[in-house]
mmCIF file of C-alpha atoms in Angstrom:
data_model
loop_
_atom_site.group_PDB
_atom_site.id
_atom_site.type_symbol
_atom_site.label_atom_id
_atom_site.label_comp_id
_atom_site.label_asym_id
_atom_site.label_seq_id
_atom_site.Cartn_x
_atom_site.Cartn_y
_atom_site.Cartn_z
ATOM 1 C CA MET C 1 36.280 11.842 5.345
ATOM 2 C CA VAL C 2 39.281 13.802 4.087
ATOM 3 C CA LEU C 3 41.204 12.447 1.129
ATOM 4 C CA ALA C 4 44.349 14.528 1.147
ATOM 5 C CA GLY C 5 48.028 14.031 0.657
ATOM 6 C CA LYS C 6 47.774 11.450 -2.119
ATOM 7 C CA GLU C 7 49.021 11.687 -5.660
ATOM 8 C CA VAL C 8 46.515 12.901 -8.242
ATOM 9 C CA LYS C 9 44.773 10.065 -10.091
ATOM 10 C CA SER C 10 43.640 10.148 -13.715
ATOM 11 C CA VAL C 11 40.172 8.760 -14.372
ATOM 12 C CA ALA C 12 38.270 8.017 -17.576
ATOM 13 C CA ILE C 13 34.508 7.429 -17.360
ATOM 14 C CA ARG C 14 32.613 5.476 -20.032
ATOM 15 C CA THR C 15 28.895 6.108 -19.808
ATOM 16 C CA ASP C 16 26.010 7.326 -21.964
ATOM 17 C CA ALA C 17 22.653 9.064 -21.794
ATOM 18 C CA SER C 18 19.876 8.918 -24.382
ATOM 19 C CA PHE C 19 16.118 8.841 -24.748
ATOM 20 C CA ARG C 20 16.273 5.051 -24.414
ATOM 21 C CA ILE C 21 19.037 4.747 -21.804
ATOM 22 C CA GLY C 22 17.766 7.645 -19.706
ATOM 23 C CA SER C 23 19.952 9.953 -17.635
ATOM 24 C CA GLY C 24 20.546 7.975 -14.426
ATOM 25 C CA HIS C 25 23.910 6.401 -15.307
ATOM 26 C CA PHE C 26 25.217 9.687 -16.659
ATOM 27 C CA MET C 27 24.129 11.746 -13.644
ATOM 28 C CA ARG C 28 25.573 9.214 -11.202
ATOM 29 C CA CYS C 29 28.923 9.343 -13.005
ATOM 30 C CA ARG C 30 28.915 13.126 -13.133
ATOM 31 C CA THR C 31 28.392 13.255 -9.366
ATOM 32 C CA LEU C 32 31.278 10.850 -8.795
ATOM 33 C CA ALA C 33 33.455 12.776 -11.267
ATOM 34 C CA GLU C 34 32.838 16.057 -9.449
ATOM 35 C CA GLU C 35 33.864 14.519 -6.125
ATOM 36 C CA LEU C 36 36.995 12.953 -7.627
ATOM 37 C CA GLN C 37 37.889 16.247 -9.270
ATOM 38 C CA ARG C 38 37.435 18.025 -5.952
ATOM 39 C CA HIS C 39 40.107 15.730 -4.519
ATOM 40 C CA GLY C 40 42.542 16.550 -7.325
ATOM 41 C CA ALA C 41 41.857 13.792 -9.835
ATOM 42 C CA GLU C 42 41.977 14.421 -13.581
ATOM 43 C CA VAL C 43 38.642 13.178 -14.965
ATOM 44 C CA GLU C 44 37.494 12.842 -18.572
ATOM 45 C CA PHE C 45 34.336 11.317 -20.063
ATOM 46 C CA ILE C 46 33.972 9.009 -23.062
ATOM 47 C CA CYS C 47 30.462 9.103 -24.547
ATOM 48 C CA HIS C 48 28.380 8.507 -27.645
ATOM 49 C CA ARG C 49 26.355 11.424 -28.952
ATOM 50 C CA HIS C 50 23.139 9.420 -28.847
ATOM 51 C CA SER C 51 19.831 11.120 -29.567
ATOM 52 C CA GLY C 52 19.003 12.663 -26.216
ATOM 53 C CA ASN C 53 22.588 12.709 -24.931
ATOM 54 C CA LEU C 54 23.659 15.049 -22.120
ATOM 55 C CA ILE C 55 27.225 15.702 -23.230
ATOM 56 C CA ASP C 56 26.738 19.463 -23.236
ATOM 57 C CA MET C 57 26.076 19.344 -19.485
ATOM 58 C CA LEU C 58 29.765 18.470 -19.045
ATOM 59 C CA ARG C 59 31.127 21.346 -21.111
ATOM 60 C CA GLY C 60 33.384 23.651 -19.164
ATOM 61 C CA THR C 61 33.765 21.142 -16.323
ATOM 62 C CA PHE C 62 35.090 17.930 -17.847
ATOM 63 C CA PRO C 63 36.737 17.088 -21.175
ATOM 64 C CA VAL C 64 34.634 14.719 -23.301
ATOM 65 C CA ARG C 65 36.063 12.292 -25.830
ATOM 66 C CA GLU C 66 33.204 11.604 -28.204
ATOM 67 C CA LEU C 67 32.835 8.258 -29.953
ATOM 68 C CA PRO C 68 31.709 7.970 -33.604
ATOM 69 C CA PRO C 69 27.937 8.329 -34.063
ATOM 70 C CA PRO C 70 26.084 5.039 -33.431
ATOM 71 C CA MET C 71 23.009 3.828 -35.255
ATOM 72 C CA ASN C 72 19.558 4.910 -34.043
ATOM 73 C CA THR C 73 18.824 2.997 -30.822
ATOM 74 C CA GLN C 74 15.418 4.488 -30.051
ATOM 75 C CA THR C 75 13.510 1.509 -31.478
ATOM 76 C CA ALA C 76 15.397 -1.004 -29.311
ATOM 77 C CA PRO C 77 13.129 -2.939 -26.927
ATOM 78 C CA ASP C 78 12.963 -1.573 -23.393
ATOM 79 C CA GLU C 79 15.413 -4.049 -21.867
ATOM 80 C CA ASP C 80 17.467 -5.091 -24.886
ATOM 81 C CA PHE C 81 20.488 -3.460 -23.301
ATOM 82 C CA VAL C 82 22.961 -4.636 -25.953
ATOM 83 C CA ALA C 83 20.952 -2.866 -28.667
ATOM 84 C CA TRP C 84 20.995 0.368 -26.673
ATOM 85 C CA LEU C 85 24.711 0.741 -27.427
ATOM 86 C CA GLY C 86 24.061 1.224 -31.142
ATOM 87 C CA VAL C 87 27.189 -0.720 -32.169
ATOM 88 C CA SER C 88 28.816 -4.013 -31.205
ATOM 89 C CA GLN C 89 30.885 -4.161 -28.022
ATOM 90 C CA GLU C 90 33.941 -4.894 -30.145
ATOM 91 C CA LYS C 91 33.366 -1.758 -32.240
ATOM 92 C CA ASP C 92 32.705 0.342 -29.148
ATOM 93 C CA ALA C 93 35.881 -0.966 -27.509
ATOM 94 C CA ALA C 94 37.961 -0.179 -30.597
ATOM 95 C CA ASP C 95 36.465 3.319 -30.771
ATOM 96 C CA THR C 96 37.138 3.878 -27.076
ATOM 97 C CA ILE C 97 40.778 2.812 -27.455
ATOM 98 C CA ALA C 98 41.126 5.202 -30.378
ATOM 99 C CA ALA C 99 39.521 7.990 -28.327
ATOM 100 C CA LEU C 100 42.063 7.490 -25.534
ATOM 101 C CA GLN C 101 44.812 8.455 -28.037
ATOM 102 C CA GLY C 102 47.498 6.806 -25.951
ATOM 103 C CA TRP C 103 46.294 8.279 -22.646
ATOM 104 C CA ARG C 104 46.559 5.571 -19.990
ATOM 105 C CA PRO C 105 44.315 6.552 -17.062
ATOM 106 C CA ASP C 106 44.795 5.115 -13.580
ATOM 107 C CA TRP C 107 41.116 4.147 -13.576
ATOM 108 C CA LEU C 108 38.495 3.444 -16.196
ATOM 109 C CA ILE C 109 35.000 3.631 -14.675
ATOM 110 C CA VAL C 110 32.320 1.840 -16.686
ATOM 111 C CA ASP C 111 28.626 2.488 -15.965
ATOM 112 C CA HIS C 112 26.687 0.975 -18.866
ATOM 113 C CA TYR C 113 24.167 -1.878 -19.132
ATOM 114 C CA SER C 114 25.392 -2.622 -22.673
ATOM 115 C CA LEU C 115 28.990 -3.440 -21.734
ATOM 116 C CA ASP C 116 30.508 -6.508 -20.092
ATOM 117 C CA LYS C 117 33.655 -8.626 -19.862
ATOM 118 C CA THR C 118 34.138 -8.682 -23.649
ATOM 119 C CA TRP C 119 34.515 -4.903 -23.778
ATOM 120 C CA GLU C 120 36.521 -4.650 -20.574
ATOM 121 C CA MET C 121 39.089 -7.276 -21.643
ATOM 122 C CA ALA C 122 39.686 -5.321 -24.848
ATOM 123 C CA LEU C 123 40.421 -2.178 -22.815
ATOM 124 C CA ARG C 124 42.682 -3.908 -20.273
ATOM 125 C CA PRO C 125 45.990 -3.277 -22.097
ATOM 126 C CA HIS C 126 45.207 0.446 -22.340
ATOM 127 C CA ILE C 127 44.369 1.363 -18.740
ATOM 128 C CA GLU C 128 45.656 0.571 -15.244
ATOM 129 C CA ARG C 129 42.484 -0.539 -13.455
ATOM 130 C CA ILE C 130 38.772 -0.917 -14.166
ATOM 131 C CA MET C 131 35.837 -0.111 -11.926
ATOM 132 C CA VAL C 132 32.376 -1.333 -12.958
ATOM 133 C CA ILE C 133 29.119 0.124 -11.645
ATOM 134 C CA ASP C 134 26.353 -2.411 -12.225
ATOM 135 C CA ASP C 135 23.090 -3.164 -10.440
ATOM 136 C CA LEU C 136 21.750 -5.919 -12.708
ATOM 137 C CA ALA C 137 24.138 -8.766 -11.795
ATOM 138 C CA ASN C 138 23.256 -10.449 -15.100
ATOM 139 C CA ARG C 139 26.592 -10.636 -16.969
ATOM 140 C CA PRO C 140 30.300 -11.233 -16.271
ATOM 141 C CA HIS C 141 32.833 -8.446 -15.815
ATOM 142 C CA ASP C 142 36.617 -8.144 -15.847
ATOM 143 C CA CYS C 143 37.279 -5.456 -13.248
ATOM 144 C CA ASP C 144 39.309 -4.551 -10.169
ATOM 145 C CA LEU C 145 36.441 -2.896 -8.298
ATOM 146 C CA PHE C 146 32.772 -3.852 -8.622
ATOM 147 C CA LEU C 147 30.094 -1.517 -7.268
ATOM 148 C CA ASP C 148 26.479 -2.644 -6.854
ATOM 149 C CA GLN C 149 24.378 -0.097 -4.967
ATOM 150 C CA ASN C 150 21.214 -2.174 -4.643
ATOM 151 C CA LEU C 151 19.663 -2.454 -1.202
ATOM 152 C CA HIS C 152 19.998 -6.235 -1.444
ATOM 153 C CA PRO C 153 22.752 -6.903 -3.981
ATOM 154 C CA SER C 154 23.763 -10.372 -5.030
ATOM 155 C CA VAL C 155 26.397 -11.626 -2.587
ATOM 156 C CA ASN C 156 27.337 -14.452 -4.940
ATOM 157 C CA ILE C 157 29.224 -12.275 -7.430
ATOM 158 C CA TYR C 158 32.293 -14.526 -7.289
ATOM 159 C CA ASN C 159 30.371 -17.809 -7.341
ATOM 160 C CA LEU C 160 28.274 -16.647 -10.282
ATOM 161 C CA GLY C 161 31.416 -15.783 -12.213
ATOM 162 C CA LEU C 162 30.377 -12.131 -12.541
ATOM 163 C CA ALA C 163 33.710 -10.780 -11.313
ATOM 164 C CA PRO C 164 37.237 -12.202 -11.033
ATOM 165 C CA PRO C 165 38.418 -13.468 -7.616
ATOM 166 C CA TYR C 166 40.881 -10.581 -7.170
ATOM 167 C CA CYS C 167 38.128 -7.993 -7.625
ATOM 168 C CA LYS C 168 37.085 -5.877 -4.637
ATOM 169 C CA LEU C 169 33.321 -5.816 -4.097
ATOM 170 C CA PHE C 170 31.448 -2.754 -2.867
ATOM 171 C CA LEU C 171 27.916 -4.014 -2.329
ATOM 172 C CA GLY C 172 24.827 -2.382 -0.883
ATOM 173 C CA CYS C 173 23.355 0.944 0.086
ATOM 174 C CA ASN C 174 26.449 2.036 2.055
ATOM 175 C CA TYR C 175 27.945 2.881 -1.331
ATOM 176 C CA LEU C 176 25.100 4.879 -2.856
ATOM 177 C CA ILE C 177 26.366 7.984 -4.645
ATOM 178 C CA PHE C 178 24.163 10.917 -3.622
ATOM 179 C CA ARG C 179 24.728 14.372 -5.065
ATOM 180 C CA PRO C 180 26.076 17.047 -2.646
ATOM 181 C CA GLU C 181 22.795 18.955 -2.528
ATOM 182 C CA PHE C 182 20.993 15.868 -1.249
ATOM 183 C CA ARG C 183 23.570 15.239 1.454
ATOM 184 C CA GLU C 184 23.360 18.896 2.475
ATOM 185 C CA ALA C 185 19.558 18.808 2.510
ATOM 186 C CA ARG C 186 19.595 15.686 4.678
ATOM 187 C CA SER C 187 22.016 17.263 7.175
ATOM 188 C CA LYS C 188 19.790 20.325 7.556
ATOM 189 C CA GLN C 189 16.502 18.501 7.539
ATOM 190 C CA SER C 190 14.256 17.594 10.427
ATOM 191 C CA ARG C 191 11.212 16.242 8.646
ATOM 192 C CA HIS C 192 7.903 16.222 10.463
ATOM 193 C CA SER C 193 4.860 14.888 8.678
ATOM 194 C CA ASN C 194 2.088 17.450 8.244
ATOM 195 C CA SER C 195 -1.377 16.382 9.314
ATOM 196 C CA ASP C 196 -2.463 17.181 5.747
ATOM 197 C CA VAL C 197 -0.501 16.726 2.533
ATOM 198 C CA LYS C 198 0.341 20.224 1.353
ATOM 199 C CA ARG C 199 2.775 19.424 -1.444
ATOM 200 C CA ILE C 200 3.161 16.497 -3.882
ATOM 201 C CA LEU C 201 6.184 15.875 -6.097
ATOM 202 C CA VAL C 202 5.744 14.113 -9.458
ATOM 203 C CA SER C 203 8.937 12.956 -11.178
ATOM 204 C CA PHE C 204 9.554 10.155 -13.695
ATOM 205 C CA GLY C 205 13.193 10.534 -14.614
ATOM 206 C CA GLY C 206 15.066 12.072 -17.476
ATOM 207 C CA ALA C 207 13.212 10.443 -20.364
ATOM 208 C CA ASP C 208 9.850 8.898 -19.314
ATOM 209 C CA LEU C 209 9.128 7.383 -22.746
ATOM 210 C CA ALA C 210 5.731 6.069 -21.611
ATOM 211 C CA ASN C 211 4.785 9.627 -20.544
ATOM 212 C CA THR C 212 3.605 8.428 -17.149
ATOM 213 C CA THR C 213 3.980 12.034 -15.999
ATOM 214 C CA ILE C 214 0.952 13.218 -17.982
ATOM 215 C CA LYS C 215 -1.090 10.219 -16.814
ATOM 216 C CA VAL C 216 -0.393 11.076 -13.181
ATOM 217 C CA ILE C 217 -1.286 14.721 -13.792
ATOM 218 C CA GLN C 218 -4.604 13.672 -15.324
ATOM 219 C CA MET C 219 -5.299 11.353 -12.401
ATOM 220 C CA LEU C 220 -4.607 14.122 -9.882
ATOM 221 C CA LYS C 221 -6.912 16.427 -11.859
ATOM 222 C CA LYS C 222 -9.653 13.813 -11.708
ATOM 223 C CA LEU C 223 -9.233 13.592 -7.936
ATOM 224 C CA THR C 224 -9.414 17.410 -7.751
ATOM 225 C CA ILE C 225 -6.183 17.560 -5.750
ATOM 226 C CA THR C 226 -5.926 21.073 -4.288
ATOM 227 C CA CYS C 227 -2.451 20.975 -2.720
ATOM 228 C CA VAL C 228 0.620 22.236 -4.575
ATOM 229 C CA VAL C 229 1.956 19.754 -7.131
ATOM 230 C CA ASP C 230 5.532 20.099 -8.374
ATOM 231 C CA VAL C 231 5.998 18.324 -11.715
ATOM 232 C CA VAL C 232 9.623 17.677 -12.705
ATOM 233 C CA VAL C 233 10.763 16.514 -16.149
ATOM 234 C CA GLY C 234 14.232 16.038 -17.581
ATOM 235 C CA THR C 235 15.556 17.755 -20.651
ATOM 236 C CA LEU C 236 15.195 14.407 -22.475
ATOM 237 C CA HIS C 237 11.427 14.184 -21.917
ATOM 238 C CA PRO C 238 9.837 13.892 -25.375
ATOM 239 C CA HIS C 239 6.502 15.336 -24.181
ATOM 240 C CA LYS C 240 7.713 18.182 -21.992
ATOM 241 C CA LYS C 241 5.899 20.884 -24.001
ATOM 242 C CA LEU C 242 2.568 19.110 -23.511
ATOM 243 C CA ILE C 243 3.253 18.663 -19.805
ATOM 244 C CA LYS C 244 4.212 22.312 -19.404
ATOM 245 C CA LYS C 245 0.996 23.371 -21.153
ATOM 246 C CA GLU C 246 -1.068 21.090 -18.900
ATOM 247 C CA CYS C 247 0.572 22.469 -15.756
ATOM 248 C CA SER C 248 0.111 26.069 -16.908
ATOM 249 C CA ALA C 249 -3.641 25.494 -17.111
ATOM 250 C CA LEU C 250 -3.771 24.420 -13.456
ATOM 251 C CA ASN C 251 -3.293 26.978 -10.701
ATOM 252 C CA ASN C 252 -1.715 24.581 -8.194
ATOM 253 C CA PHE C 253 0.678 22.762 -10.577
ATOM 254 C CA ASN C 254 4.289 23.949 -10.986
ATOM 255 C CA PHE C 255 6.381 22.821 -13.971
ATOM 256 C CA HIS C 256 10.158 22.279 -13.561
ATOM 257 C CA GLU C 257 12.509 21.217 -16.364
ATOM 258 C CA GLN C 258 15.965 19.786 -15.565
ATOM 259 C CA THR C 259 15.957 21.693 -12.295
ATOM 260 C CA ASN C 260 19.011 22.030 -10.088
ATOM 261 C CA LYS C 261 16.706 22.336 -7.080
ATOM 262 C CA MET C 262 15.557 18.736 -6.903
ATOM 263 C CA ALA C 263 16.757 18.252 -3.341
ATOM 264 C CA GLU C 264 14.893 21.391 -2.300
ATOM 265 C CA LEU C 265 11.689 20.222 -3.991
ATOM 266 C CA MET C 266 11.955 16.824 -2.316
ATOM 267 C CA SER C 267 12.564 18.427 1.070
ATOM 268 C CA LYS C 268 9.359 20.445 0.685
ATOM 269 C CA ALA C 269 7.255 17.485 -0.486
ATOM 270 C CA ASP C 270 4.928 15.601 1.859
ATOM 271 C CA LEU C 271 4.478 12.859 -0.730
ATOM 272 C CA ALA C 272 5.962 11.837 -4.082
ATOM 273 C CA ILE C 273 4.817 9.860 -7.109
ATOM 274 C CA SER C 274 7.865 8.703 -9.010
ATOM 275 C CA ALA C 275 9.521 6.101 -11.211
ATOM 276 C CA GLY C 276 11.868 3.427 -9.935
ATOM 277 C CA GLY C 277 15.234 4.887 -10.881
ATOM 278 C CA PHE C 278 17.776 6.516 -8.602
ATOM 279 C CA THR C 279 15.218 9.185 -7.729
ATOM 280 C CA SER C 280 13.437 6.592 -5.586
ATOM 281 C CA TYR C 281 16.580 6.227 -3.451
ATOM 282 C CA GLU C 282 16.911 10.019 -3.166
ATOM 283 C CA LEU C 283 13.323 10.237 -1.961
ATOM 284 C CA ALA C 284 13.934 7.596 0.708
ATOM 285 C CA PHE C 285 17.184 9.302 1.736
ATOM 286 C CA LEU C 286 15.251 12.537 2.370
ATOM 287 C CA GLY C 287 12.401 10.696 4.069
ATOM 288 C CA VAL C 288 9.751 11.447 1.428
ATOM 289 C CA PRO C 289 6.883 8.884 1.382
ATOM 290 C CA ALA C 290 6.618 7.681 -2.198
ATOM 291 C CA LEU C 291 4.382 5.800 -4.601
ATOM 292 C CA LEU C 292 6.716 4.192 -7.126
ATOM 293 C CA LEU C 293 5.765 3.177 -10.670
ATOM 294 C CA PRO C 294 8.736 1.316 -12.208
ATOM 295 C CA ALA C 295 9.365 2.056 -15.882
ATOM 296 C CA THR C 296 11.031 -1.309 -16.553
ATOM 297 C CA GLN C 297 10.971 -4.832 -15.188
ATOM 298 C CA SER C 298 14.420 -4.377 -13.661
ATOM 299 C CA GLN C 299 13.314 -1.199 -11.888
ATOM 300 C CA SER C 300 10.479 -3.128 -10.274
ATOM 301 C CA LEU C 301 13.050 -5.230 -8.417
ATOM 302 C CA PHE C 302 14.543 -2.086 -6.875
ATOM 303 C CA THR C 303 11.192 -0.547 -5.944
ATOM 304 C CA ALA C 304 10.019 -3.809 -4.399
ATOM 305 C CA GLU C 305 13.075 -3.686 -2.129
ATOM 306 C CA LEU C 306 12.152 -0.189 -0.974
ATOM 307 C CA GLU C 307 8.610 -1.358 -0.226
ATOM 308 C CA GLU C 308 9.968 -4.355 1.674
ATOM 309 C CA CYS C 309 11.987 -1.935 3.824
ATOM 310 C CA GLY C 310 8.848 0.141 4.440
ATOM 311 C CA ALA C 311 10.188 3.264 2.686
ATOM 312 C CA ALA C 312 7.773 3.318 -0.277
ATOM 313 C CA ILE C 313 4.757 1.706 -1.908
ATOM 314 C CA SER C 314 5.767 -0.080 -5.088
ATOM 315 C CA PHE C 315 3.631 -1.054 -8.056
ATOM 316 C CA ASP C 316 4.515 -3.966 -10.326
ATOM 317 C CA PHE C 317 5.837 -3.087 -13.745
ATOM 318 C CA MET C 318 2.865 -3.126 -16.108
ATOM 319 C CA GLU C 319 2.072 -1.942 -19.596
ATOM 320 C CA ASP C 320 -1.175 -0.206 -18.637
ATOM 321 C CA PHE C 321 -1.271 2.704 -16.204
ATOM 322 C CA PRO C 322 -2.713 1.393 -12.877
ATOM 323 C CA ASP C 323 -5.171 4.268 -12.490
ATOM 324 C CA ALA C 324 -7.659 2.764 -10.023
ATOM 325 C CA LEU C 325 -5.015 1.030 -7.924
ATOM 326 C CA LEU C 326 -2.872 4.153 -7.775
ATOM 327 C CA GLN C 327 -5.854 6.241 -6.735
ATOM 328 C CA ASN C 328 -6.582 3.798 -3.941
ATOM 329 C CA LYS C 329 -3.016 3.766 -2.602
ATOM 330 C CA LEU C 330 -2.738 7.531 -2.938
ATOM 331 C CA GLY C 331 -5.956 7.967 -0.983
ATOM 332 C CA VAL C 332 -4.561 5.913 1.889
ATOM 333 C CA LEU C 333 -1.407 7.998 2.121
ATOM 334 C CA LEU C 334 -3.270 11.292 1.779
ATOM 335 C CA SER C 335 -5.489 10.390 4.716
ATOM 336 C CA SER C 336 -2.960 8.693 6.990
ATOM 337 C CA GLN C 337 -0.289 10.831 8.633
ATOM 338 C CA PHE C 338 0.811 7.741 10.573
ATOM 339 C CA SER C 339 1.522 5.792 7.357
ATOM 340 C CA ARG C 340 3.545 8.648 5.920
ATOM 341 C CA GLU C 341 5.588 9.007 9.109
ATOM 342 C CA LYS C 342 6.396 5.278 9.098
ATOM 343 C CA MET C 343 7.697 5.537 5.539
ATOM 344 C CA THR C 344 9.757 8.618 6.426
ATOM 345 C CA ASN C 345 11.425 6.875 9.347
ATOM 346 C CA ALA C 346 12.079 3.730 7.294
ATOM 347 C CA GLY C 347 13.748 5.772 4.551
ATOM 348 C CA TYR C 348 15.983 7.597 7.023
ATOM 349 C CA LYS C 349 17.295 4.302 8.377
ATOM 350 C CA LEU C 350 18.451 2.976 4.990
ATOM 351 C CA PHE C 351 21.272 5.351 4.047
ATOM 352 C CA ASP C 352 23.908 7.379 5.867
ATOM 353 C CA GLY C 353 24.867 9.440 2.798
ATOM 354 C CA GLN C 354 28.596 8.662 3.026
ATOM 355 C CA GLY C 355 28.708 6.312 0.031
ATOM 356 C CA ILE C 356 30.489 8.694 -2.310
ATOM 357 C CA GLU C 357 33.299 9.226 0.215
ATOM 358 C CA ARG C 358 33.750 5.456 0.511
ATOM 359 C CA VAL C 359 33.921 5.037 -3.262
ATOM 360 C CA CYS C 360 36.353 7.944 -3.717
ATOM 361 C CA GLU C 361 38.572 6.620 -0.959
ATOM 362 C CA ALA C 362 38.710 3.243 -2.691
ATOM 363 C CA LEU C 363 39.680 4.843 -5.996
ATOM 364 C CA LEU C 364 42.271 7.249 -4.596
ATOM 365 C CA TYR C 365 43.753 4.898 -1.995
ATOM 366 C CA PHE C 366 43.437 1.653 -3.945
ATOM 367 C CA SER C 367 45.856 -1.083 -2.908
ATOM 368 C CA GLU C 368 46.394 -4.380 -4.646
#
């Protein structure tokens, strides 16, 4: 889809990354920003410098308007999303308005579990239009475009009062924002399941506060797994030094930190053990059979959808690591080429990879 011949749009993006928030929202917005920039849009980010932020990843590519330092949010409960912000919505809105310094962007994109209609209404007089990216469907918004990328999003957004009646809704997996390297890998890929699993990918997102990564490594050691195991951690992982040391002591384990070759690693993998964030969608998109261990209760809803579609095996969110159950499920997939092929085919059917073009077209061609 070619988006040419239109006037350049100005876009502000309000999102954050931190040890508590993770990196998923930030990375999704960066991918969208890169595509918008490629089509001539002026894009700037507005972020807090939380502990574990990723602001420096934007340097040299996008301007960043930093908000005043928030309080420490690392002790906030796992799904107390309001506390993750570190300040009140009113304070954050006032700081964001100040950060704009009179700049009135054509679009303000908001991707943040801590923000809702209260914040958005405060920003209304200072921007042209608002786009919200939200997959929780648990709070009202004041926006012109509402994007929910869940496989089975709520279709009652209007009836539930979560968006105004004039808002355009982009709902479902046709709007998933995959990074270019994943779309390229999918276009080149012709996956055929090996009779034996030769490579396993282990990845639990940018933060992994519960350190599920090390628990999976220890489980694989106990099972004396002899195939190659690629272990990926984000720069936010608080235990990455321990994980690197553990991998170094094992001949068949490779350690990767904040790699830019994630699509390549997924393409090589016969099987993955992962969390329930956006990585689980990327795995399905590339046809990788996956065992998914959601890090939060809300993630378990997403992983259950992937299991329902046949693209993954999902575990319920639980406080204790499901060692015995995971071993059992892993054993089934290791021994059954047929089961892995079914999951590969189911994943391929879910996404066409054109979501980012659809979203960019809506932003750059928006009509009232």
